[in-house]
Amino acid sequence: SNNATMQDLNYISYEFDITNPGIYKYFRFEISAIQATNHGVMQLSEFYFKVDDCNEVSVGSGSSTGYNLPVNMYFNYSLTQQIYTAAEIGDAGIISSISFEYAYTSSFTMNNIKVYMLNTDKSSFSSNTDMVAIGDVDKVFEGTFSATGSGWVTIELDNPFVYTGDNLLVAFYDNTDGFPGSYYNFKYTATDDYTSCYYYNDNCTPDLSNISSFSGSKSYQKYHNNIKFCIYEPPPTSCI
């Protein structure tokens, strides 16, 4: 009942209303070319998206707190990486947001924070220098990370992440001078393996193009942040 034809010669985007948004549904888009002479139609591609509430997946319920993760709150510059296993997360899907459990009551604002995500077969860090190489292709968010008080702090990803069902690496990069302070802590949960690794310093920032060159402080730990993933079911595959 929602079938619609959208036809234009030079379009950039379309806006349309979704009726009955509370009903679980897929939307299928077909891209076709129309021949100018005989008006024949050739389908070029198709894609789907689904309108539905996300599946909120929570990992970790620990009450211990620290300022080192997900971004260092007590040093000017930092790079952090955390691994969440496939067993912890569950099924594959599209991750649209991530949330961290903030423990302090005072507000904070950190600008120009970059977040990266990677599917990986890596399940732990073997040393405090065992960082995974990351780059712009892995970046899912760049902007302000802030909270008005204790509770869950959500980051809506600029680029929803296609989670394949493997282990997942979440990295934060702060190369902007300034920090909130050591009381600004996030909750974390102990793990059997070394699932977090972080670099930090007041005078130099890690170079993402050459992480091993970093000369500041380094650590790896058997814990990672309590986290929530908002995961949408992947669309059905289609062949033409």
mmCIF file of C-alpha atoms in Angstrom:
data_model
loop_
_atom_site.group_PDB
_atom_site.id
_atom_site.type_symbol
_atom_site.label_atom_id
_atom_site.label_comp_id
_atom_site.label_asym_id
_atom_site.label_seq_id
_atom_site.Cartn_x
_atom_site.Cartn_y
_atom_site.Cartn_z
ATOM 1 C CA SER A 1 0.000 0.000 0.000
ATOM 2 C CA ASN A 2 3.040 2.247 0.311
ATOM 3 C CA ASN A 3 4.306 1.695 -3.228
ATOM 4 C CA ALA A 4 5.505 4.951 -4.762
ATOM 5 C CA THR A 5 7.394 5.965 -7.881
ATOM 6 C CA MET A 6 10.063 8.619 -7.501
ATOM 7 C CA GLN A 7 11.222 9.916 -10.847
ATOM 8 C CA ASP A 8 13.475 12.865 -11.625
ATOM 9 C CA LEU A 9 16.254 13.800 -13.990
ATOM 10 C CA ASN A 10 18.690 15.420 -11.589
ATOM 11 C CA TYR A 11 17.777 14.560 -8.028
ATOM 12 C CA ILE A 12 19.965 14.565 -4.942
ATOM 13 C CA SER A 13 17.534 13.285 -2.325
ATOM 14 C CA TYR A 14 13.899 12.519 -1.653
ATOM 15 C CA GLU A 15 11.829 12.954 1.464
ATOM 16 C CA PHE A 16 8.744 10.865 2.136
ATOM 17 C CA ASP A 17 6.446 10.014 5.028
ATOM 18 C CA ILE A 18 6.243 6.527 6.498
ATOM 19 C CA THR A 19 2.709 5.523 7.437
ATOM 20 C CA ASN A 20 2.072 3.356 10.499
ATOM 21 C CA PRO A 21 5.669 3.703 11.769
ATOM 22 C CA GLY A 22 4.971 1.374 14.693
ATOM 23 C CA ILE A 23 4.577 -1.611 12.367
ATOM 24 C CA TYR A 24 7.636 -3.722 11.631
ATOM 25 C CA LYS A 25 8.421 -3.390 7.911
ATOM 26 C CA TYR A 26 11.073 -3.361 5.243
ATOM 27 C CA PHE A 27 11.311 -0.764 2.496
ATOM 28 C CA ARG A 28 12.669 -1.835 -0.864
ATOM 29 C CA PHE A 29 14.160 0.685 -3.282
ATOM 30 C CA GLU A 30 14.759 -0.137 -6.923
ATOM 31 C CA ILE A 31 17.051 1.976 -9.108
ATOM 32 C CA SER A 32 16.210 1.729 -12.806
ATOM 33 C CA ALA A 33 17.321 3.354 -16.034
ATOM 34 C CA ILE A 34 14.762 4.385 -18.682
ATOM 35 C CA GLN A 35 15.889 4.300 -22.302
ATOM 36 C CA ALA A 36 15.169 7.615 -24.016
ATOM 37 C CA THR A 37 14.056 6.180 -27.382
ATOM 38 C CA ASN A 38 11.684 3.344 -26.580
ATOM 39 C CA HIS A 39 11.205 3.995 -22.849
ATOM 40 C CA GLY A 40 12.414 0.523 -21.957
ATOM 41 C CA VAL A 41 13.202 0.059 -18.255
ATOM 42 C CA MET A 42 16.327 -1.703 -16.994
ATOM 43 C CA GLN A 43 16.771 -2.363 -13.287
ATOM 44 C CA LEU A 44 20.255 -1.356 -12.145
ATOM 45 C CA SER A 45 20.165 -2.039 -8.435
ATOM 46 C CA GLU A 46 17.985 -2.415 -5.392
ATOM 47 C CA PHE A 47 18.388 -2.023 -1.659
ATOM 48 C CA TYR A 48 16.350 -2.366 1.522
ATOM 49 C CA PHE A 49 16.005 -0.722 4.872
ATOM 50 C CA LYS A 50 13.846 -1.623 7.814
ATOM 51 C CA VAL A 51 11.898 0.693 10.093
ATOM 52 C CA ASP A 52 11.881 -0.736 13.598
ATOM 53 C CA ASP A 53 13.196 -0.142 17.090
ATOM 54 C CA CYS A 54 16.773 -1.265 17.506
ATOM 55 C CA ASN A 55 17.797 -4.274 19.540
ATOM 56 C CA GLU A 56 19.630 -2.818 22.544
ATOM 57 C CA VAL A 57 22.504 -5.088 23.519
ATOM 58 C CA SER A 58 24.135 -4.455 26.913
ATOM 59 C CA VAL A 59 27.612 -5.759 27.686
ATOM 60 C CA GLY A 60 28.908 -5.518 31.254
ATOM 61 C CA SER A 61 27.282 -4.580 34.536
ATOM 62 C CA GLY A 62 30.289 -3.876 36.735
ATOM 63 C CA SER A 63 30.334 -1.050 39.267
ATOM 64 C CA SER A 64 34.081 -0.348 39.258
ATOM 65 C CA THR A 65 35.022 3.033 37.806
ATOM 66 C CA GLY A 66 37.997 4.665 36.132
ATOM 67 C CA TYR A 67 39.011 7.664 34.039
ATOM 68 C CA ASN A 68 41.051 5.823 31.380
ATOM 69 C CA LEU A 69 38.147 4.564 29.222
ATOM 70 C CA PRO A 70 36.414 5.086 26.859
ATOM 71 C CA VAL A 71 38.554 8.230 26.517
ATOM 72 C CA ASN A 72 41.131 9.398 29.044
ATOM 73 C CA MET A 73 39.516 12.045 31.257
ATOM 74 C CA TYR A 74 42.696 13.042 33.141
ATOM 75 C CA PHE A 75 45.303 13.576 30.416
ATOM 76 C CA ASN A 76 45.370 15.902 27.420
ATOM 77 C CA TYR A 77 45.783 13.290 24.704
ATOM 78 C CA SER A 78 44.790 9.652 24.444
ATOM 79 C CA LEU A 79 44.055 6.698 22.215
ATOM 80 C CA THR A 80 42.029 3.836 23.654
ATOM 81 C CA GLN A 81 40.939 0.500 22.225
ATOM 82 C CA GLN A 82 38.500 -2.025 23.676
ATOM 83 C CA ILE A 83 37.472 -5.453 22.416
ATOM 84 C CA TYR A 84 33.955 -6.861 22.809
ATOM 85 C CA THR A 85 33.599 -10.488 21.774
ATOM 86 C CA ALA A 86 31.032 -12.033 19.483
ATOM 87 C CA ALA A 87 29.775 -14.067 22.437
ATOM 88 C CA GLU A 88 29.093 -10.853 24.355
ATOM 89 C CA ILE A 89 27.340 -9.023 21.508
ATOM 90 C CA GLY A 90 25.405 -11.708 19.661
ATOM 91 C CA ASP A 91 23.981 -11.533 16.161
ATOM 92 C CA ALA A 92 25.257 -9.397 13.295
ATOM 93 C CA GLY A 93 23.493 -6.166 12.381
ATOM 94 C CA ILE A 94 23.787 -2.434 11.854
ATOM 95 C CA ILE A 95 25.059 -0.518 14.898
ATOM 96 C CA SER A 96 23.597 2.999 14.970
ATOM 97 C CA SER A 97 24.721 4.139 18.426
ATOM 98 C CA ILE A 98 26.871 3.188 21.402
ATOM 99 C CA SER A 99 26.412 4.204 25.052
ATOM 100 C CA PHE A 100 28.730 4.259 28.061
ATOM 101 C CA GLU A 101 27.827 4.319 31.753
ATOM 102 C CA TYR A 102 29.043 7.568 33.312
ATOM 103 C CA ALA A 103 29.501 7.408 37.094
ATOM 104 C CA TYR A 104 30.154 11.021 38.153
ATOM 105 C CA THR A 105 27.440 13.614 38.833
ATOM 106 C CA SER A 106 29.109 16.662 37.242
ATOM 107 C CA SER A 107 28.723 17.509 33.570
ATOM 108 C CA PHE A 108 31.553 17.458 31.045
ATOM 109 C CA THR A 109 32.139 18.310 27.395
ATOM 110 C CA MET A 110 34.971 17.042 25.214
ATOM 111 C CA ASN A 111 35.239 18.308 21.653
ATOM 112 C CA ASN A 112 36.697 16.770 18.500
ATOM 113 C CA ILE A 113 36.512 13.212 19.808
ATOM 114 C CA LYS A 114 36.901 10.550 17.129
ATOM 115 C CA VAL A 115 35.451 7.046 17.404
ATOM 116 C CA TYR A 116 36.500 4.077 15.290
ATOM 117 C CA MET A 117 35.015 0.584 15.009
ATOM 118 C CA LEU A 118 36.376 -2.573 13.388
ATOM 119 C CA ASN A 119 35.251 -6.163 12.985
ATOM 120 C CA THR A 120 38.174 -8.286 14.110
ATOM 121 C CA ASP A 121 39.252 -11.818 14.926
ATOM 122 C CA LYS A 122 41.360 -10.394 17.734
ATOM 123 C CA SER A 123 40.010 -11.390 21.161
ATOM 124 C CA SER A 124 42.561 -9.751 23.463
ATOM 125 C CA PHE A 125 45.682 -7.598 23.602
ATOM 126 C CA SER A 126 48.958 -9.445 24.097
ATOM 127 C CA SER A 127 50.896 -6.470 25.504
ATOM 128 C CA ASN A 128 50.619 -2.721 26.103
ATOM 129 C CA THR A 129 51.977 -2.117 22.595
ATOM 130 C CA ASP A 130 49.515 -4.451 20.850
ATOM 131 C CA MET A 131 47.346 -1.674 19.406
ATOM 132 C CA VAL A 132 45.350 -2.327 16.212
ATOM 133 C CA ALA A 133 46.037 -0.022 13.264
ATOM 134 C CA ILE A 134 43.056 2.244 12.537
ATOM 135 C CA GLY A 135 42.349 4.897 9.920
ATOM 136 C CA ASP A 136 39.708 7.184 8.450
ATOM 137 C CA VAL A 137 37.948 4.264 6.778
ATOM 138 C CA ASP A 138 37.141 2.922 10.263
ATOM 139 C CA LYS A 139 35.845 6.217 11.693
ATOM 140 C CA VAL A 140 32.180 6.171 12.708
ATOM 141 C CA PHE A 141 31.949 9.426 14.689
ATOM 142 C CA GLU A 142 33.702 12.769 15.078
ATOM 143 C CA GLY A 143 32.337 15.455 17.352
ATOM 144 C CA THR A 144 31.344 16.282 20.920
ATOM 145 C CA PHE A 145 31.304 13.716 23.696
ATOM 146 C CA SER A 146 29.401 15.102 26.691
ATOM 147 C CA ALA A 147 27.155 14.381 29.662
ATOM 148 C CA THR A 148 24.985 16.495 31.946
ATOM 149 C CA GLY A 149 25.242 14.083 34.880
ATOM 150 C CA SER A 150 25.572 10.431 35.800
ATOM 151 C CA GLY A 151 23.934 7.787 33.628
ATOM 152 C CA TRP A 152 24.258 6.413 30.134
ATOM 153 C CA VAL A 153 25.992 8.669 27.610
ATOM 154 C CA THR A 154 24.982 7.906 24.025
ATOM 155 C CA ILE A 155 26.914 8.602 20.836
ATOM 156 C CA GLU A 156 24.817 8.529 17.672
ATOM 157 C CA LEU A 157 27.182 7.327 14.984
ATOM 158 C CA ASP A 158 27.753 9.536 11.942
ATOM 159 C CA ASN A 159 28.255 6.373 9.916
ATOM 160 C CA PRO A 160 26.229 3.361 11.120
ATOM 161 C CA PHE A 161 28.568 0.409 11.484
ATOM 162 C CA VAL A 162 28.029 -2.930 9.741
ATOM 163 C CA TYR A 163 28.733 -5.465 12.463
ATOM 164 C CA THR A 164 29.443 -8.878 10.934
ATOM 165 C CA GLY A 165 29.077 -10.976 14.081
ATOM 166 C CA ASP A 166 32.806 -11.233 14.797
ATOM 167 C CA ASN A 167 34.630 -9.666 17.722
ATOM 168 C CA LEU A 168 34.355 -5.888 17.744
ATOM 169 C CA LEU A 169 37.016 -3.267 18.444
ATOM 170 C CA VAL A 170 35.903 0.183 19.660
ATOM 171 C CA ALA A 171 38.538 2.928 19.672
ATOM 172 C CA PHE A 172 38.487 6.533 20.937
ATOM 173 C CA TYR A 173 40.998 9.162 19.853
ATOM 174 C CA ASP A 174 41.441 12.497 21.633
ATOM 175 C CA ASN A 175 44.095 14.778 20.128
ATOM 176 C CA THR A 176 42.699 18.008 21.602
ATOM 177 C CA ASP A 177 44.374 19.792 24.509
ATOM 178 C CA GLY A 178 42.418 19.807 27.797
ATOM 179 C CA PHE A 179 40.649 17.295 30.043
ATOM 180 C CA PRO A 180 37.782 17.212 32.603
ATOM 181 C CA GLY A 181 39.635 15.610 35.574
ATOM 182 C CA SER A 182 40.255 12.391 37.471
ATOM 183 C CA TYR A 183 36.803 12.316 39.126
ATOM 184 C CA TYR A 184 35.046 12.033 35.745
ATOM 185 C CA ASN A 185 34.825 8.247 35.662
ATOM 186 C CA PHE A 186 33.017 5.577 33.655
ATOM 187 C CA LYS A 187 31.964 2.139 34.875
ATOM 188 C CA TYR A 188 33.684 -0.992 33.648
ATOM 189 C CA THR A 189 33.504 -4.784 34.016
ATOM 190 C CA ALA A 190 36.393 -7.166 34.686
ATOM 191 C CA THR A 191 37.217 -9.700 31.943
ATOM 192 C CA ASP A 192 39.294 -12.873 31.845
ATOM 193 C CA ASP A 193 41.535 -11.533 29.059
ATOM 194 C CA TYR A 194 43.227 -8.214 28.340
ATOM 195 C CA THR A 195 40.350 -6.535 26.501
ATOM 196 C CA SER A 196 41.458 -2.903 26.779
ATOM 197 C CA CYS A 197 44.607 -1.075 25.747
ATOM 198 C CA TYR A 198 45.206 2.654 26.070
ATOM 199 C CA TYR A 199 47.861 5.310 25.463
ATOM 200 C CA TYR A 200 47.888 8.703 27.151
ATOM 201 C CA ASN A 201 50.100 11.760 27.679
ATOM 202 C CA ASP A 202 49.914 15.455 28.486
ATOM 203 C CA ASN A 203 52.506 16.585 25.935
ATOM 204 C CA CYS A 204 52.210 14.408 22.831
ATOM 205 C CA THR A 205 49.385 12.716 20.989
ATOM 206 C CA PRO A 206 49.490 9.266 19.367
ATOM 207 C CA ASP A 207 50.037 9.333 15.610
ATOM 208 C CA LEU A 208 47.368 7.147 14.010
ATOM 209 C CA SER A 209 49.512 6.642 10.920
ATOM 210 C CA ASN A 210 52.311 5.251 13.115
ATOM 211 C CA ILE A 211 50.876 4.115 16.454
ATOM 212 C CA SER A 212 54.041 2.266 17.463
ATOM 213 C CA SER A 213 55.984 5.534 17.510
ATOM 214 C CA PHE A 214 54.094 6.841 20.555
ATOM 215 C CA SER A 215 56.486 7.574 23.437
ATOM 216 C CA GLY A 216 53.911 8.353 26.157
ATOM 217 C CA SER A 217 52.336 6.115 28.801
ATOM 218 C CA LYS A 218 50.836 2.780 27.755
ATOM 219 C CA SER A 219 48.709 0.208 29.545
ATOM 220 C CA TYR A 220 46.571 -2.863 28.903
ATOM 221 C CA GLN A 221 44.000 -4.221 31.312
ATOM 222 C CA LYS A 222 41.601 -7.085 32.007
ATOM 223 C CA TYR A 223 38.431 -5.005 31.815
ATOM 224 C CA HIS A 224 36.341 -2.986 29.432
ATOM 225 C CA ASN A 225 33.620 -0.372 29.751
ATOM 226 C CA ASN A 226 30.002 -1.249 30.348
ATOM 227 C CA ILE A 227 28.470 -0.522 26.967
ATOM 228 C CA LYS A 228 25.166 -0.593 25.099
ATOM 229 C CA PHE A 229 24.883 -1.168 21.359
ATOM 230 C CA CYS A 230 21.808 -0.156 19.388
ATOM 231 C CA ILE A 231 21.731 -2.842 16.672
ATOM 232 C CA TYR A 232 19.309 -3.088 13.781
ATOM 233 C CA GLU A 233 18.730 -6.326 11.958
ATOM 234 C CA PRO A 234 20.545 -6.392 8.579
ATOM 235 C CA PRO A 235 18.345 -6.128 5.465
ATOM 236 C CA PRO A 236 17.624 -9.214 3.373
ATOM 237 C CA THR A 237 20.105 -9.970 0.618
ATOM 238 C CA SER A 238 18.936 -9.671 -2.965
ATOM 239 C CA CYS A 239 20.356 -10.699 -6.321
ATOM 240 C CA ILE A 240 19.494 -9.199 -9.699
#
